């Protein structure tokens, strides 16, 4: 499939007539504007012939499924892997700043009243914000590739109360209790945890004395959810962190993290709001069970992110097919991975003799290659995942499989310059 733009860069219908594309390029009637997916731009005026295209989006926290199709066939399918490193990156930043506060650095004016919550309305955690942005960017990019007429988004709705109750093996809260949640009426999480544990040490059963609230998983990994916290007396807590108590109960949280489910709940409303604002084509919403029904009864397709997206586009809120049909799907599944190019740490911690600070990163270009460039190595397409100033590189595929480390620049051929969204 070759994607086509008109003279002004607006998308036209794609073509599978590769011979025609070759001739157009040969005679200078078109130029190549993108390698993956292969996109050409016509250099002369052309008549726009557009069929209705609907883009189906299976929103998600770990993988986003995207599929654009007409009523006859699928034109484009892709899987986007959103960034999941933001939480860790922010933790690193926090640690860098914490360390810097005790160092002698240049004077900075004191700052105050600078908390995001008080400044911006509708603030979301950076890890959520980045994922919403990636959904929108991915959709916008496809709208530049194909003349999409409508976007249908499937957003999952998770019943957190139900999930928690099932995981704990407790009855599902009913009526008023359902809305209140487990922590209702408590001043804060710490107080709730102490109350839940009956103000007794969960290790030795001691009641009197100073009580601590211990994080089973570190606060960075496990967070401040009540199921990650447990009451311990001062003595037991000290012993535990010295390694004298090795109770597995105090190390493993009782319930698996509901982070992804919680994320979908937070994201849903904002994503749809922003899509309505940023796209000037209709945006519709659909539900998981509608998609599942379309995929299984109409197409008889196995579950996958892109098959779901395909069913979303064809289903009730898209083209609305209502009979069993066979529609050809694309044989090319694009993988998209958003990346960042920089480290938080700019300089090496130890200053060299003579007071020069050594950069923590090698120069942007090493022998003409930069990080995340797509290169060909022995005929295989891979990405530069690491570079050394001497001119040797670490090569990986998009899913993280290592191709080879320490490859000389002489053996590489540049295919595509890196960008914020890697496509393979
Ligand atoms: Zn104790
Ligand atoms: Zn602790």
Short mmCIF file of C-alpha atoms and ligand atoms in Angstrom, two decimals:
data_model
loop_
_atom_site.label_atom_id
_atom_site.label_comp_id
_atom_site.label_asym_id
_atom_site.label_seq_id
_atom_site.Cartn_x
_atom_site.Cartn_y
_atom_site.Cartn_z
CA UNK A 1 0.00 0.00 0.00
CA UNK A 2 1.37 3.41 -1.02
CA UNK A 3 -0.11 6.49 0.60
CA UNK A 4 -0.64 9.51 -1.64
CA UNK A 5 -0.85 13.24 -0.98
CA UNK A 6 -1.87 15.92 -3.44
CA UNK A 7 0.25 18.91 -4.42
CA UNK A 8 -0.74 20.76 -1.24
CA UNK A 9 0.09 17.83 1.01
CA UNK A 10 -3.52 16.85 1.67
CA UNK A 11 -4.20 13.11 1.79
CA UNK A 12 -5.75 11.26 -1.15
CA UNK A 13 -6.84 7.63 -1.42
CA UNK A 14 -3.91 5.19 -1.16
CA UNK A 15 -3.00 2.90 -4.03
CA UNK A 16 -1.79 -0.64 -4.48
CA UNK A 17 -0.76 -0.05 -8.08
CA UNK A 18 2.97 -0.06 -7.46
CA UNK A 19 3.83 0.09 -11.17
CA UNK A 20 1.97 3.35 -11.51
CA UNK A 21 3.77 4.77 -8.46
CA UNK A 22 7.13 3.79 -9.94
CA UNK A 23 6.27 5.52 -13.22
CA UNK A 24 5.05 8.65 -11.43
CA UNK A 25 8.27 8.85 -9.48
CA UNK A 26 10.37 8.15 -12.58
CA UNK A 27 8.77 10.92 -14.58
CA UNK A 28 8.98 13.41 -11.74
CA UNK A 29 5.20 13.59 -11.32
CA UNK A 30 5.54 12.64 -7.66
CA UNK A 31 8.12 12.84 -4.88
CA UNK A 32 8.69 10.57 -1.88
CA UNK A 33 7.76 12.27 1.41
CA UNK A 34 7.87 9.34 3.80
CA UNK A 35 9.56 5.95 3.87
CA UNK A 36 7.53 4.15 6.56
CA UNK A 37 4.68 4.16 5.73
CA UNK A 38 5.67 4.79 2.11
CA UNK A 39 4.09 8.10 1.12
CA UNK A 40 4.36 10.07 -2.11
CA UNK A 41 3.26 13.59 -2.96
CA UNK A 42 2.02 14.43 -6.44
CA UNK A 43 3.72 17.43 -8.02
CA UNK A 44 0.91 18.29 -10.40
CA UNK A 45 -2.70 19.19 -9.77
CA UNK A 46 -4.95 16.18 -9.41
CA UNK A 47 -8.63 15.44 -9.05
CA UNK A 48 -9.58 14.46 -5.53
CA UNK A 49 -11.44 11.18 -5.48
CA UNK A 50 -12.25 10.27 -1.91
CA UNK A 51 -14.15 7.34 -0.45
CA UNK A 52 -15.44 7.50 3.12
CA UNK A 53 -12.80 6.27 5.55
CA UNK A 54 -13.36 5.59 9.23
CA UNK A 55 -10.54 5.29 11.73
CA UNK A 56 -11.06 2.92 14.62
CA UNK A 57 -9.08 3.52 17.82
CA UNK A 58 -8.74 0.95 20.59
CA UNK A 59 -7.49 3.17 23.40
CA UNK A 60 -5.19 1.63 25.96
CA UNK A 61 -2.50 2.20 28.50
CA UNK A 62 0.03 -0.33 27.17
CA UNK A 63 -0.98 -0.69 23.52
CA UNK A 64 -3.16 1.43 21.29
CA UNK A 65 -4.75 -0.28 18.29
CA UNK A 66 -5.43 1.78 15.18
CA UNK A 67 -7.13 0.72 11.99
CA UNK A 68 -8.45 2.80 9.09
CA UNK A 69 -10.76 1.23 6.56
CA UNK A 70 -13.34 1.88 3.88
CA UNK A 71 -16.49 -0.19 3.54
CA UNK A 72 -14.59 -2.54 1.22
CA UNK A 73 -11.20 -3.04 2.82
CA UNK A 74 -8.70 -2.10 5.48
CA UNK A 75 -6.19 0.55 4.44
CA UNK A 76 -3.94 0.98 7.43
CA UNK A 77 -3.26 -0.82 10.70
CA UNK A 78 -0.86 0.12 13.47
CA UNK A 79 -0.05 -0.60 17.08
CA UNK A 80 1.29 2.20 19.25
CA UNK A 81 3.20 1.41 22.44
CA UNK A 82 2.82 4.48 24.69
CA UNK A 83 5.68 5.55 26.89
CA UNK A 84 5.73 3.90 30.28
CA UNK A 85 8.96 5.47 31.53
CA UNK A 86 7.54 8.78 32.70
CA UNK A 87 6.98 7.75 36.32
CA UNK A 88 10.59 6.61 36.59
CA UNK A 89 11.95 9.68 34.83
CA UNK A 90 10.17 11.94 37.26
CA UNK A 91 11.50 9.93 40.19
CA UNK A 92 15.01 10.42 38.82
CA UNK A 93 14.43 14.13 38.47
CA UNK A 94 13.15 14.31 42.02
CA UNK A 95 16.26 12.56 43.28
CA UNK A 96 18.57 14.83 41.27
CA UNK A 97 16.87 17.87 42.75
CA UNK A 98 16.90 16.50 46.26
CA UNK A 99 20.65 15.91 46.02
CA UNK A 100 21.24 19.35 44.57
CA UNK A 101 19.60 21.08 47.51
CA UNK A 102 22.49 20.06 49.72
CA UNK A 103 25.17 21.15 47.28
CA UNK A 104 26.66 24.57 46.94
CA UNK A 105 25.26 25.98 43.72
CA UNK A 106 24.62 29.45 42.38
CA UNK A 107 22.07 31.57 44.22
CA UNK A 108 18.48 31.30 43.14
CA UNK A 109 15.64 33.43 44.39
CA UNK A 110 13.26 31.51 46.60
CA UNK A 111 10.13 30.44 44.76
CA UNK A 112 6.72 29.92 46.29
CA UNK A 113 3.11 29.19 45.40
CA UNK A 114 4.35 27.14 42.50
CA UNK A 115 2.40 23.91 42.85
CA UNK A 116 0.79 22.76 39.59
CA UNK A 117 -2.51 21.89 41.22
CA UNK A 118 -3.09 25.48 42.28
CA UNK A 119 -1.99 26.94 38.93
CA UNK A 120 -3.75 24.81 36.33
CA UNK A 121 -7.29 23.58 36.21
CA UNK A 122 -7.72 20.08 34.88
CA UNK A 123 -4.17 19.10 35.69
CA UNK A 124 -3.36 15.46 35.12
CA UNK A 125 -0.35 13.44 36.26
CA UNK A 126 2.45 13.62 33.65
CA UNK A 127 2.30 9.87 33.03
CA UNK A 128 -1.40 10.20 32.12
CA UNK A 129 -0.91 13.41 30.17
CA UNK A 130 1.77 11.90 27.96
CA UNK A 131 -0.42 8.93 27.08
CA UNK A 132 -3.35 11.15 26.12
CA UNK A 133 -1.02 13.21 23.95
CA UNK A 134 0.27 10.07 22.26
CA UNK A 135 -3.27 8.92 21.46
CA UNK A 136 -4.02 12.29 19.87
CA UNK A 137 -0.72 12.51 17.97
CA UNK A 138 -1.14 9.02 16.56
CA UNK A 139 -4.66 9.81 15.37
CA UNK A 140 -3.59 13.15 13.85
CA UNK A 141 -0.74 11.48 11.99
CA UNK A 142 -3.10 9.00 10.37
CA UNK A 143 -5.39 11.87 9.40
CA UNK A 144 -2.46 13.33 7.48
CA UNK A 145 -1.90 10.00 5.73
CA UNK A 146 -5.46 9.16 4.76
CA UNK A 147 -8.57 11.29 4.13
CA UNK A 148 -10.25 10.08 7.32
CA UNK A 149 -13.88 11.19 7.58
CA UNK A 150 -14.71 9.96 11.09
CA UNK A 151 -12.94 8.68 14.19
CA UNK A 152 -14.48 6.06 16.47
CA UNK A 153 -12.81 5.55 19.83
CA UNK A 154 -13.31 2.61 22.15
CA UNK A 155 -12.54 3.51 25.71
CA UNK A 156 -12.65 0.90 28.38
CA UNK A 157 -14.62 1.47 31.51
CA UNK A 158 -13.36 -0.41 34.50
CA UNK A 159 -15.31 -0.94 37.67
CA UNK A 160 -12.57 -0.36 40.22
CA UNK A 161 -14.77 -1.30 43.18
CA UNK A 162 -15.64 -4.60 41.52
CA UNK A 163 -12.01 -5.31 40.56
CA UNK A 164 -10.84 -4.62 44.10
CA UNK A 165 -13.59 -6.73 45.67
CA UNK A 166 -12.86 -9.70 43.41
CA UNK A 167 -9.11 -9.45 44.07
CA UNK A 168 -9.69 -9.33 47.82
CA UNK A 169 -12.32 -12.08 47.74
CA UNK A 170 -14.85 -9.82 49.46
CA UNK A 171 -18.48 -9.13 48.50
CA UNK A 172 -19.00 -6.25 46.09
CA UNK A 173 -20.12 -3.16 48.03
CA UNK A 174 -23.77 -2.35 47.48
CA UNK A 175 -25.74 0.89 47.34
CA UNK A 176 -24.32 3.75 49.32
CA UNK A 177 -21.16 1.86 50.27
CA UNK A 178 -20.36 1.55 46.58
CA UNK A 179 -20.00 5.30 46.18
CA UNK A 180 -18.18 5.81 49.43
CA UNK A 181 -15.32 3.39 48.93
CA UNK A 182 -13.19 1.75 51.55
CA UNK A 183 -11.54 4.89 52.86
CA UNK A 184 -14.70 6.93 53.40
CA UNK A 185 -14.78 8.93 56.62
CA UNK A 186 -11.04 8.73 57.25
CA UNK A 187 -8.88 11.78 57.45
CA UNK A 188 -6.02 10.33 55.41
CA UNK A 189 -4.58 7.03 54.19
CA UNK A 190 -2.31 6.63 57.19
CA UNK A 191 -5.20 6.99 59.59
CA UNK A 192 -7.26 4.53 57.55
CA UNK A 193 -4.50 1.91 57.56
CA UNK A 194 -4.01 2.24 61.33
CA UNK A 195 -7.77 1.87 61.84
CA UNK A 196 -7.97 -1.12 59.47
CA UNK A 197 -5.19 -2.91 61.32
CA UNK A 198 -6.84 -2.12 64.66
CA UNK A 199 -3.89 -0.04 65.86
CA UNK A 200 -1.84 -3.21 66.32
CA UNK A 201 1.50 -4.21 64.90
CA UNK A 202 0.81 -6.75 62.15
CA UNK A 203 4.05 -8.55 62.91
CA UNK A 204 4.16 -9.08 66.68
CA UNK A 205 0.65 -7.97 67.67
CA UNK A 206 1.95 -5.24 69.95
CA UNK A 207 -0.62 -2.55 70.72
CA UNK A 208 1.09 0.11 72.73
CA UNK A 209 3.94 2.32 71.73
CA UNK A 210 4.74 4.15 68.54
CA UNK A 211 3.16 2.71 65.41
CA UNK A 212 4.60 3.13 61.91
CA UNK A 213 2.94 2.63 58.56
CA UNK A 214 5.24 0.57 56.37
CA UNK A 215 5.26 0.49 52.54
CA UNK A 216 5.30 -3.12 51.33
CA UNK A 217 6.57 -2.09 47.92
CA UNK A 218 8.61 1.11 47.90
CA UNK A 219 6.60 4.27 47.63
CA UNK A 220 8.07 4.85 44.18
CA UNK A 221 6.92 1.46 42.86
CA UNK A 222 3.83 0.70 44.88
CA UNK A 223 2.52 4.13 45.78
CA UNK A 224 0.37 5.10 48.72
CA UNK A 225 -2.63 2.82 48.11
CA UNK A 226 -3.93 1.27 51.37
CA UNK A 227 -3.25 -2.29 50.21
CA UNK A 228 0.43 -1.39 49.90
CA UNK A 229 0.58 -0.19 53.50
CA UNK A 230 0.70 -2.09 56.75
CA UNK A 231 0.92 -1.13 60.43
CA UNK A 232 4.12 -2.07 62.29
CA UNK A 233 5.46 -1.09 65.66
CA UNK A 234 8.66 0.91 65.79
CA UNK A 235 10.76 -2.07 66.87
CA UNK A 236 9.47 -4.43 64.17
CA UNK A 237 9.78 -1.75 61.50
CA UNK A 238 13.42 -1.14 62.34
CA UNK A 239 14.11 -4.86 62.44
CA UNK A 240 12.43 -5.36 59.08
CA UNK A 241 14.53 -2.75 57.33
CA UNK A 242 17.68 -4.16 58.89
CA UNK A 243 16.74 -7.50 57.35
CA UNK A 244 16.11 -9.26 60.69
CA UNK A 245 12.49 -10.03 59.82
CA UNK A 246 11.90 -11.71 56.47
CA UNK A 247 8.15 -12.03 56.41
CA UNK A 248 6.95 -12.32 52.82
CA UNK A 249 3.63 -10.78 53.86
CA UNK A 250 5.42 -7.49 54.49
CA UNK A 251 7.13 -7.49 51.10
CA UNK A 252 4.37 -8.37 48.67
CA UNK A 253 1.23 -6.30 48.37
CA UNK A 254 -1.98 -8.19 48.70
CA UNK A 255 -3.54 -7.10 45.43
CA UNK A 256 -2.17 -6.53 41.95
CA UNK A 257 -1.91 -2.92 40.91
CA UNK A 258 -5.02 -1.40 39.35
CA UNK A 259 -2.90 1.31 37.77
CA UNK A 260 -3.86 0.59 34.17
CA UNK A 261 -7.56 0.38 34.99
CA UNK A 262 -7.37 3.60 36.96
CA UNK A 263 -5.53 5.23 34.09
CA UNK A 264 -8.30 4.39 31.62
CA UNK A 265 -10.87 5.85 33.97
CA UNK A 266 -8.98 9.13 34.30
CA UNK A 267 -8.11 9.34 30.63
CA UNK A 268 -11.44 8.61 29.01
CA UNK A 269 -13.18 11.94 29.42
CA UNK A 270 -10.17 14.12 28.67
CA UNK A 271 -9.21 12.16 25.56
CA UNK A 272 -12.66 12.53 24.01
CA UNK A 273 -12.88 16.20 24.95
CA UNK A 274 -9.55 16.98 23.35
CA UNK A 275 -10.27 14.94 20.24
CA UNK A 276 -13.51 16.88 19.74
CA UNK A 277 -11.55 20.11 20.07
CA UNK A 278 -8.54 19.26 17.91
CA UNK A 279 -10.06 17.31 15.02
CA UNK A 280 -12.53 18.94 12.68
CA UNK A 281 -14.12 15.62 11.79
CA UNK A 282 -16.79 13.79 13.80
CA UNK A 283 -15.60 11.73 16.76
CA UNK A 284 -17.76 8.93 18.15
CA UNK A 285 -17.41 6.73 21.17
CA UNK A 286 -18.07 3.02 21.42
CA UNK A 287 -17.96 0.32 24.06
CA UNK A 288 -15.92 -2.83 24.37
CA UNK A 289 -18.82 -5.28 24.20
CA UNK A 290 -20.04 -3.76 20.90
CA UNK A 291 -16.60 -4.24 19.41
CA UNK A 292 -16.29 -7.77 20.71
CA UNK A 293 -19.65 -8.68 19.22
CA UNK A 294 -18.72 -7.22 15.79
CA UNK A 295 -15.31 -8.86 15.75
CA UNK A 296 -16.57 -12.29 16.73
CA UNK A 297 -19.91 -12.56 14.93
CA UNK A 298 -19.26 -10.56 11.75
CA UNK A 299 -15.58 -11.11 11.03
CA UNK A 300 -14.65 -14.18 13.08
CA UNK A 301 -11.30 -12.60 13.86
CA UNK A 302 -9.05 -13.50 16.81
CA UNK A 303 -8.49 -10.91 19.52
CA UNK A 304 -5.77 -8.41 18.82
CA UNK A 305 -5.49 -4.69 19.22
CA UNK A 306 -5.67 -3.97 15.49
CA UNK A 307 -8.47 -6.49 14.87
CA UNK A 308 -10.41 -4.72 17.60
CA UNK A 309 -9.72 -1.36 15.98
CA UNK A 310 -10.87 -2.80 12.64
CA UNK A 311 -14.11 -4.00 14.24
CA UNK A 312 -14.56 -0.58 15.88
CA UNK A 313 -14.37 1.15 12.50
CA UNK A 314 -16.79 -1.32 10.86
CA UNK A 315 -19.14 -1.71 13.82
CA UNK A 316 -22.24 0.01 15.13
CA UNK A 317 -20.73 3.47 15.57
CA UNK A 318 -18.66 3.28 12.36
CA UNK A 319 -19.96 1.85 9.07
CA UNK A 320 -22.50 -0.20 10.95
CA UNK A 321 -22.27 -3.45 9.01
CA UNK A 322 -24.89 -5.98 9.96
CA UNK A 323 -24.08 -9.10 7.98
CA UNK A 324 -21.21 -11.57 7.93
CA UNK A 325 -18.77 -10.42 5.29
CA UNK A 326 -15.17 -10.91 4.35
CA UNK A 327 -13.18 -7.70 4.16
CA UNK A 328 -9.51 -7.91 3.22
CA UNK A 329 -7.12 -6.59 5.87
CA UNK A 330 -3.70 -5.07 5.27
CA UNK A 331 -0.81 -7.47 5.49
CA UNK A 332 1.45 -4.80 6.95
CA UNK A 333 1.13 -3.99 10.64
CA UNK A 334 3.05 -0.89 11.63
CA UNK A 335 4.62 -0.68 15.06
CA UNK A 336 4.92 2.79 16.52
CA UNK A 337 6.94 3.67 19.58
CA UNK A 338 7.27 7.16 21.01
CA UNK A 339 10.69 7.78 22.55
CA UNK A 340 12.67 10.51 24.22
CA UNK A 341 16.21 11.29 23.18
CA UNK A 342 17.79 12.73 26.30
CA UNK A 343 18.94 11.88 29.76
CA UNK A 344 18.00 13.93 32.76
CA UNK A 345 21.64 14.00 33.83
CA UNK A 346 23.54 16.49 31.68
CA UNK A 347 26.96 16.20 33.31
CA UNK A 348 28.93 13.44 34.94
CA UNK A 349 28.74 13.72 38.72
CA UNK A 350 32.50 13.93 39.26
CA UNK A 351 34.16 17.05 37.93
CA UNK A 352 37.36 16.47 35.99
CA UNK A 353 40.71 17.90 37.03
CA UNK A 354 40.85 21.55 36.09
CA UNK A 355 37.20 22.09 36.88
CA UNK A 356 35.78 20.98 33.54
CA UNK A 357 32.46 19.23 33.69
CA UNK A 358 32.26 16.21 31.45
CA UNK A 359 29.08 15.81 29.45
CA UNK A 360 27.03 12.74 30.32
CA UNK A 361 26.05 12.24 26.71
CA UNK A 362 28.15 11.74 23.62
CA UNK A 363 27.66 14.37 20.92
CA UNK A 364 24.31 14.33 19.13
CA UNK A 365 25.83 12.99 15.92
CA UNK A 366 28.48 10.27 16.00
CA UNK A 367 29.94 9.63 12.54
CA UNK A 368 26.75 10.99 11.05
CA UNK A 369 24.37 8.83 13.10
CA UNK A 370 22.17 9.89 15.98
CA UNK A 371 20.14 8.03 18.57
CA UNK A 372 17.11 6.14 17.18
CA UNK A 373 18.12 6.51 13.55
CA UNK A 374 16.80 3.65 11.47
CA UNK A 375 19.71 1.86 9.85
CA UNK A 376 20.32 -1.20 7.75
CA UNK A 377 22.84 -3.70 9.14
CA UNK A 378 23.58 -6.74 6.95
CA UNK A 379 20.28 -6.12 5.21
CA UNK A 380 18.28 -6.01 8.45
CA UNK A 381 16.37 -2.90 9.44
CA UNK A 382 17.04 -1.86 13.03
CA UNK A 383 17.37 1.17 15.26
CA UNK A 384 20.39 2.77 16.93
CA UNK A 385 19.72 2.29 20.64
CA UNK A 386 23.08 3.42 21.97
CA UNK A 387 26.11 5.23 20.63
CA UNK A 388 29.73 5.66 21.69
CA UNK A 389 31.91 8.54 20.58
CA UNK A 390 34.43 6.11 19.07
CA UNK A 391 31.85 5.19 16.45
CA UNK A 392 30.36 1.92 17.65
CA UNK A 393 26.66 1.42 18.10
CA UNK A 394 24.10 -0.73 19.89
CA UNK A 395 21.39 -1.92 17.53
CA UNK A 396 17.93 -3.06 18.59
CA UNK A 397 14.58 -3.77 17.02
CA UNK A 398 11.56 -1.73 18.02
CA UNK A 399 10.27 -4.36 20.45
CA UNK A 400 13.57 -4.23 22.33
CA UNK A 401 15.28 -7.35 20.95
CA UNK A 402 18.99 -6.77 20.68
CA UNK A 403 20.45 -7.17 17.20
CA UNK A 404 24.09 -6.50 18.03
CA UNK A 405 26.25 -4.34 20.24
CA UNK A 406 29.49 -2.66 19.27
CA UNK A 407 28.76 -2.42 15.56
CA UNK A 408 31.12 -0.15 13.66
CA UNK A 409 29.66 2.82 11.83
CA UNK A 410 31.25 1.51 8.63
CA UNK A 411 28.79 -1.37 8.54
CA UNK A 412 25.67 0.79 8.87
CA UNK A 413 23.59 2.42 6.21
CA UNK A 414 21.23 5.21 7.17
CA UNK A 415 17.63 4.54 6.18
CA UNK A 416 15.65 7.12 8.13
CA UNK A 417 16.47 9.92 10.52
CA UNK A 418 15.17 9.48 14.03
CA UNK A 419 12.03 11.23 15.22
CA UNK A 420 9.90 11.27 18.34
CA UNK A 421 7.74 8.49 16.97
CA UNK A 422 9.66 5.49 15.67
CA UNK A 423 7.82 3.46 13.05
CA UNK A 424 8.73 -0.05 11.96
ZN1 LIG B 1 5.84 -5.25 66.24
ZN1 LIG B 2 9.09 0.37 56.10
#
